[in-house]
Amino acid sequence: MATTPLLQCQNTLYDWAESIDTKSWSLLHSLFAPEVSIDYGDVGGVKDLSAAPDLFIDWVSSPERLGNLEITTQHFIGACKWTEVSGARWRVYFQIRAAHWRPSNKRDGATLNANGYGLNTMEFELSEGIWKIVLVKVGARWIEGDIEAVFRGD
């Protein structure tokens, strides 16, 4: 049975979160169109409105970010609001909670935790019969904890 465009886009959204949380960088790369608009500016990240997906993937998978094997994440996707922009483009606004955890570098057994809460935007276009991500925009509302400490390992 064929799946609808909306279901295919929703599955791609799920795969985006899952690939980040499992550090499956090749899966993450496969989800993007050849040119994407990336805006992680709200969380001090990469912002380029016309980039190759490698710009984002290299940043997110770097050892200073989520490529660090000590850092564990869980990107919870909440309520979604879907809009058909055109026959070949869909947009979703979705609530997100991105939990970040890491053991502290201190020898006291402490852990470092930070959670980001917000409303993200993602757009998908049909490319060679597959729905691919063409836009990711993070809309941070607040961050609980010290996210930079998680990345530093304080």
PDB file of C-alpha atoms in Angstrom:
ATOM      1  CA  MET A   1       0.000   0.000   0.000  1.00  0.00           C
ATOM      2  CA  ALA A   2       1.365   3.431  -0.956  1.00  0.00           C
ATOM      3  CA  THR A   3       1.834   5.970   1.811  1.00  0.00           C
ATOM      4  CA  THR A   4       0.627   9.535   1.530  1.00  0.00           C
ATOM      5  CA  PRO A   5       3.041  12.476   1.207  1.00  0.00           C
ATOM      6  CA  LEU A   6       2.119  13.639   4.705  1.00  0.00           C
ATOM      7  CA  LEU A   7       2.922  10.239   6.212  1.00  0.00           C
ATOM      8  CA  GLN A   8       6.207  10.089   4.294  1.00  0.00           C
ATOM      9  CA  CYS A   9       7.159  13.560   5.588  1.00  0.00           C
ATOM     10  CA  GLN A  10       6.177  12.582   9.125  1.00  0.00           C
ATOM     11  CA  ASN A  11       8.373   9.489   8.876  1.00  0.00           C
ATOM     12  CA  THR A  12      11.271  11.656   7.683  1.00  0.00           C
ATOM     13  CA  LEU A  13      10.758  13.965  10.679  1.00  0.00           C
ATOM     14  CA  TYR A  14      10.915  10.938  12.979  1.00  0.00           C
ATOM     15  CA  ASP A  15      14.079   9.696  11.225  1.00  0.00           C
ATOM     16  CA  TRP A  16      15.667  13.152  11.640  1.00  0.00           C
ATOM     17  CA  ALA A  17      15.248  13.020  15.431  1.00  0.00           C
ATOM     18  CA  GLU A  18      16.196   9.355  15.674  1.00  0.00           C
ATOM     19  CA  SER A  19      19.329   9.777  13.527  1.00  0.00           C
ATOM     20  CA  ILE A  20      20.560  12.614  15.759  1.00  0.00           C
ATOM     21  CA  ASP A  21      19.858  10.652  18.958  1.00  0.00           C
ATOM     22  CA  THR A  22      21.550   7.493  17.669  1.00  0.00           C
ATOM     23  CA  LYS A  23      24.399   9.411  16.009  1.00  0.00           C
ATOM     24  CA  SER A  24      23.498   7.836  12.654  1.00  0.00           C
ATOM     25  CA  TRP A  25      25.131  10.538  10.566  1.00  0.00           C
ATOM     26  CA  SER A  26      24.782   8.671   7.253  1.00  0.00           C
ATOM     27  CA  LEU A  27      21.025   8.282   7.859  1.00  0.00           C
ATOM     28  CA  LEU A  28      20.809  11.973   8.738  1.00  0.00           C
ATOM     29  CA  HIS A  29      22.602  12.884   5.518  1.00  0.00           C
ATOM     30  CA  SER A  30      20.197  10.771   3.451  1.00  0.00           C
ATOM     31  CA  LEU A  31      17.210  12.759   4.743  1.00  0.00           C
ATOM     32  CA  PHE A  32      18.303  16.076   3.231  1.00  0.00           C
ATOM     33  CA  ALA A  33      17.861  17.508  -0.242  1.00  0.00           C
ATOM     34  CA  PRO A  34      21.068  18.603  -2.027  1.00  0.00           C
ATOM     35  CA  GLU A  35      20.466  22.203  -0.871  1.00  0.00           C
ATOM     36  CA  VAL A  36      18.960  23.128   2.493  1.00  0.00           C
ATOM     37  CA  SER A  37      18.135  26.132   4.615  1.00  0.00           C
ATOM     38  CA  ILE A  38      19.517  25.613   8.127  1.00  0.00           C
ATOM     39  CA  ASP A  39      18.883  27.967  11.040  1.00  0.00           C
ATOM     40  CA  TYR A  40      20.122  26.855  14.454  1.00  0.00           C
ATOM     41  CA  GLY A  41      20.892  30.482  15.342  1.00  0.00           C
ATOM     42  CA  ASP A  42      18.551  30.444  18.367  1.00  0.00           C
ATOM     43  CA  VAL A  43      20.866  27.923  20.039  1.00  0.00           C
ATOM     44  CA  GLY A  44      24.174  29.411  18.881  1.00  0.00           C
ATOM     45  CA  GLY A  45      24.500  27.057  15.963  1.00  0.00           C
ATOM     46  CA  VAL A  46      24.965  27.116  12.242  1.00  0.00           C
ATOM     47  CA  LYS A  47      22.831  29.412  10.106  1.00  0.00           C
ATOM     48  CA  ASP A  48      22.942  29.294   6.325  1.00  0.00           C
ATOM     49  CA  LEU A  49      19.854  29.746   4.184  1.00  0.00           C
ATOM     50  CA  SER A  50      21.364  27.996   1.167  1.00  0.00           C
ATOM     51  CA  ALA A  51      23.822  25.257   2.069  1.00  0.00           C
ATOM     52  CA  ALA A  52      24.844  21.707   1.356  1.00  0.00           C
ATOM     53  CA  PRO A  53      23.619  19.356   4.120  1.00  0.00           C
ATOM     54  CA  ASP A  54      27.252  18.678   5.072  1.00  0.00           C
ATOM     55  CA  LEU A  55      27.454  22.117   6.701  1.00  0.00           C
ATOM     56  CA  PHE A  56      24.840  21.099   9.284  1.00  0.00           C
ATOM     57  CA  ILE A  57      25.945  17.483   9.619  1.00  0.00           C
ATOM     58  CA  ASP A  58      29.604  18.441  10.127  1.00  0.00           C
ATOM     59  CA  TRP A  59      28.558  20.896  12.849  1.00  0.00           C
ATOM     60  CA  VAL A  60      26.111  18.642  14.722  1.00  0.00           C
ATOM     61  CA  SER A  61      28.355  15.557  14.500  1.00  0.00           C
ATOM     62  CA  SER A  62      31.566  17.307  15.578  1.00  0.00           C
ATOM     63  CA  PRO A  63      33.301  16.067  18.750  1.00  0.00           C
ATOM     64  CA  GLU A  64      32.511  19.444  20.331  1.00  0.00           C
ATOM     65  CA  ARG A  65      28.780  18.854  19.778  1.00  0.00           C
ATOM     66  CA  LEU A  66      26.720  15.663  19.513  1.00  0.00           C
ATOM     67  CA  GLY A  67      29.511  13.670  17.868  1.00  0.00           C
ATOM     68  CA  ASN A  68      30.957  13.368  21.361  1.00  0.00           C
ATOM     69  CA  LEU A  69      30.181   9.788  22.380  1.00  0.00           C
ATOM     70  CA  GLU A  70      29.705  10.804  26.044  1.00  0.00           C
ATOM     71  CA  ILE A  71      26.741  13.021  25.145  1.00  0.00           C
ATOM     72  CA  THR A  72      23.343  11.365  24.988  1.00  0.00           C
ATOM     73  CA  THR A  73      20.275  13.101  23.583  1.00  0.00           C
ATOM     74  CA  GLN A  74      16.579  12.526  23.171  1.00  0.00           C
ATOM     75  CA  HIS A  75      14.658  14.770  20.788  1.00  0.00           C
ATOM     76  CA  PHE A  76      11.005  14.502  21.756  1.00  0.00           C
ATOM     77  CA  ILE A  77       8.649  15.699  19.037  1.00  0.00           C
ATOM     78  CA  GLY A  78       5.346  16.964  20.388  1.00  0.00           C
ATOM     79  CA  ALA A  79       2.285  18.289  18.642  1.00  0.00           C
ATOM     80  CA  CYS A  80       2.686  18.973  14.932  1.00  0.00           C
ATOM     81  CA  LYS A  81       0.891  21.417  12.656  1.00  0.00           C
ATOM     82  CA  TRP A  82       1.203  20.393   8.997  1.00  0.00           C
ATOM     83  CA  THR A  83       0.620  22.630   5.966  1.00  0.00           C
ATOM     84  CA  GLU A  84       0.731  21.685   2.304  1.00  0.00           C
ATOM     85  CA  VAL A  85       2.695  24.552   0.732  1.00  0.00           C
ATOM     86  CA  SER A  86       2.348  23.081  -2.766  1.00  0.00           C
ATOM     87  CA  GLY A  87       1.922  19.688  -4.393  1.00  0.00           C
ATOM     88  CA  ALA A  88       5.638  19.091  -3.942  1.00  0.00           C
ATOM     89  CA  ARG A  89       6.285  20.876  -0.625  1.00  0.00           C
ATOM     90  CA  TRP A  90       5.077  20.378   2.956  1.00  0.00           C
ATOM     91  CA  ARG A  91       5.790  22.415   6.119  1.00  0.00           C
ATOM     92  CA  VAL A  92       5.527  21.318   9.722  1.00  0.00           C
ATOM     93  CA  TYR A  93       5.687  23.332  12.914  1.00  0.00           C
ATOM     94  CA  PHE A  94       6.425  21.030  15.823  1.00  0.00           C
ATOM     95  CA  GLN A  95       6.924  21.287  19.535  1.00  0.00           C
ATOM     96  CA  ILE A  96      10.246  19.897  20.674  1.00  0.00           C
ATOM     97  CA  ARG A  97      12.073  19.056  23.853  1.00  0.00           C
ATOM     98  CA  ALA A  98      15.712  18.207  23.267  1.00  0.00           C
ATOM     99  CA  ALA A  99      17.229  16.537  26.324  1.00  0.00           C
ATOM    100  CA  HIS A 100      21.043  16.448  26.615  1.00  0.00           C
ATOM    101  CA  TRP A 101      22.940  14.351  29.193  1.00  0.00           C
ATOM    102  CA  ARG A 102      26.602  13.694  29.884  1.00  0.00           C
ATOM    103  CA  PRO A 103      28.730  12.451  32.771  1.00  0.00           C
ATOM    104  CA  SER A 104      30.761  15.234  34.359  1.00  0.00           C
ATOM    105  CA  ASN A 105      34.546  15.276  34.030  1.00  0.00           C
ATOM    106  CA  LYS A 106      34.676  15.605  37.798  1.00  0.00           C
ATOM    107  CA  ARG A 107      35.298  12.386  39.678  1.00  0.00           C
ATOM    108  CA  ASP A 108      32.272  12.763  41.942  1.00  0.00           C
ATOM    109  CA  GLY A 109      29.855  10.827  39.701  1.00  0.00           C
ATOM    110  CA  ALA A 110      27.923  13.970  38.814  1.00  0.00           C
ATOM    111  CA  THR A 111      26.079  14.308  35.529  1.00  0.00           C
ATOM    112  CA  LEU A 112      25.371  17.309  33.356  1.00  0.00           C
ATOM    113  CA  ASN A 113      21.874  17.878  32.013  1.00  0.00           C
ATOM    114  CA  ALA A 114      20.255  20.506  29.822  1.00  0.00           C
ATOM    115  CA  ASN A 115      16.921  20.593  28.030  1.00  0.00           C
ATOM    116  CA  GLY A 116      15.911  22.848  25.189  1.00  0.00           C
ATOM    117  CA  TYR A 117      12.234  23.627  24.627  1.00  0.00           C
ATOM    118  CA  GLY A 118      10.820  25.241  21.537  1.00  0.00           C
ATOM    119  CA  LEU A 119       8.858  25.278  18.336  1.00  0.00           C
ATOM    120  CA  ASN A 120      10.787  24.158  15.280  1.00  0.00           C
ATOM    121  CA  THR A 121       9.924  24.463  11.604  1.00  0.00           C
ATOM    122  CA  MET A 122      10.818  21.945   8.923  1.00  0.00           C
ATOM    123  CA  GLU A 123       9.982  21.823   5.230  1.00  0.00           C
ATOM    124  CA  PHE A 124      10.088  18.889   2.834  1.00  0.00           C
ATOM    125  CA  GLU A 125      10.216  18.728  -0.961  1.00  0.00           C
ATOM    126  CA  LEU A 126       9.664  15.837  -3.279  1.00  0.00           C
ATOM    127  CA  SER A 127      13.040  14.968  -4.825  1.00  0.00           C
ATOM    128  CA  GLU A 128      13.299  12.031  -7.241  1.00  0.00           C
ATOM    129  CA  GLY A 129      10.222  10.458  -5.673  1.00  0.00           C
ATOM    130  CA  ILE A 130      11.425  10.846  -2.067  1.00  0.00           C
ATOM    131  CA  TRP A 131      10.388  13.519   0.435  1.00  0.00           C
ATOM    132  CA  LYS A 132      13.569  15.272   1.595  1.00  0.00           C
ATOM    133  CA  ILE A 133      14.231  17.975   4.184  1.00  0.00           C
ATOM    134  CA  VAL A 134      14.868  21.389   2.610  1.00  0.00           C
ATOM    135  CA  LEU A 135      14.524  23.606   5.697  1.00  0.00           C
ATOM    136  CA  VAL A 136      15.197  23.249   9.414  1.00  0.00           C
ATOM    137  CA  LYS A 137      14.656  26.211  11.728  1.00  0.00           C
ATOM    138  CA  VAL A 138      15.039  25.924  15.487  1.00  0.00           C
ATOM    139  CA  GLY A 139      12.794  28.173  17.523  1.00  0.00           C
ATOM    140  CA  ALA A 140      14.113  27.993  21.080  1.00  0.00           C
ATOM    141  CA  ARG A 141      11.753  29.207  23.766  1.00  0.00           C
ATOM    142  CA  TRP A 142      14.002  28.463  26.729  1.00  0.00           C
ATOM    143  CA  ILE A 143      16.842  26.231  27.832  1.00  0.00           C
ATOM    144  CA  GLU A 144      16.831  24.554  31.214  1.00  0.00           C
ATOM    145  CA  GLY A 145      20.336  23.882  32.546  1.00  0.00           C
ATOM    146  CA  ASP A 146      23.732  24.818  31.138  1.00  0.00           C
ATOM    147  CA  ILE A 147      23.904  23.394  27.626  1.00  0.00           C
ATOM    148  CA  GLU A 148      27.458  24.645  27.093  1.00  0.00           C
ATOM    149  CA  ALA A 149      28.575  22.805  30.247  1.00  0.00           C
ATOM    150  CA  VAL A 150      27.186  19.610  28.690  1.00  0.00           C
ATOM    151  CA  PHE A 151      29.319  20.188  25.611  1.00  0.00           C
ATOM    152  CA  ARG A 152      32.417  21.136  27.684  1.00  0.00           C
ATOM    153  CA  GLY A 153      31.981  18.297  30.188  1.00  0.00           C
ATOM    154  CA  ASP A 154      32.465  20.559  33.236  1.00  0.00           C
TER     155      ASP A 154
END
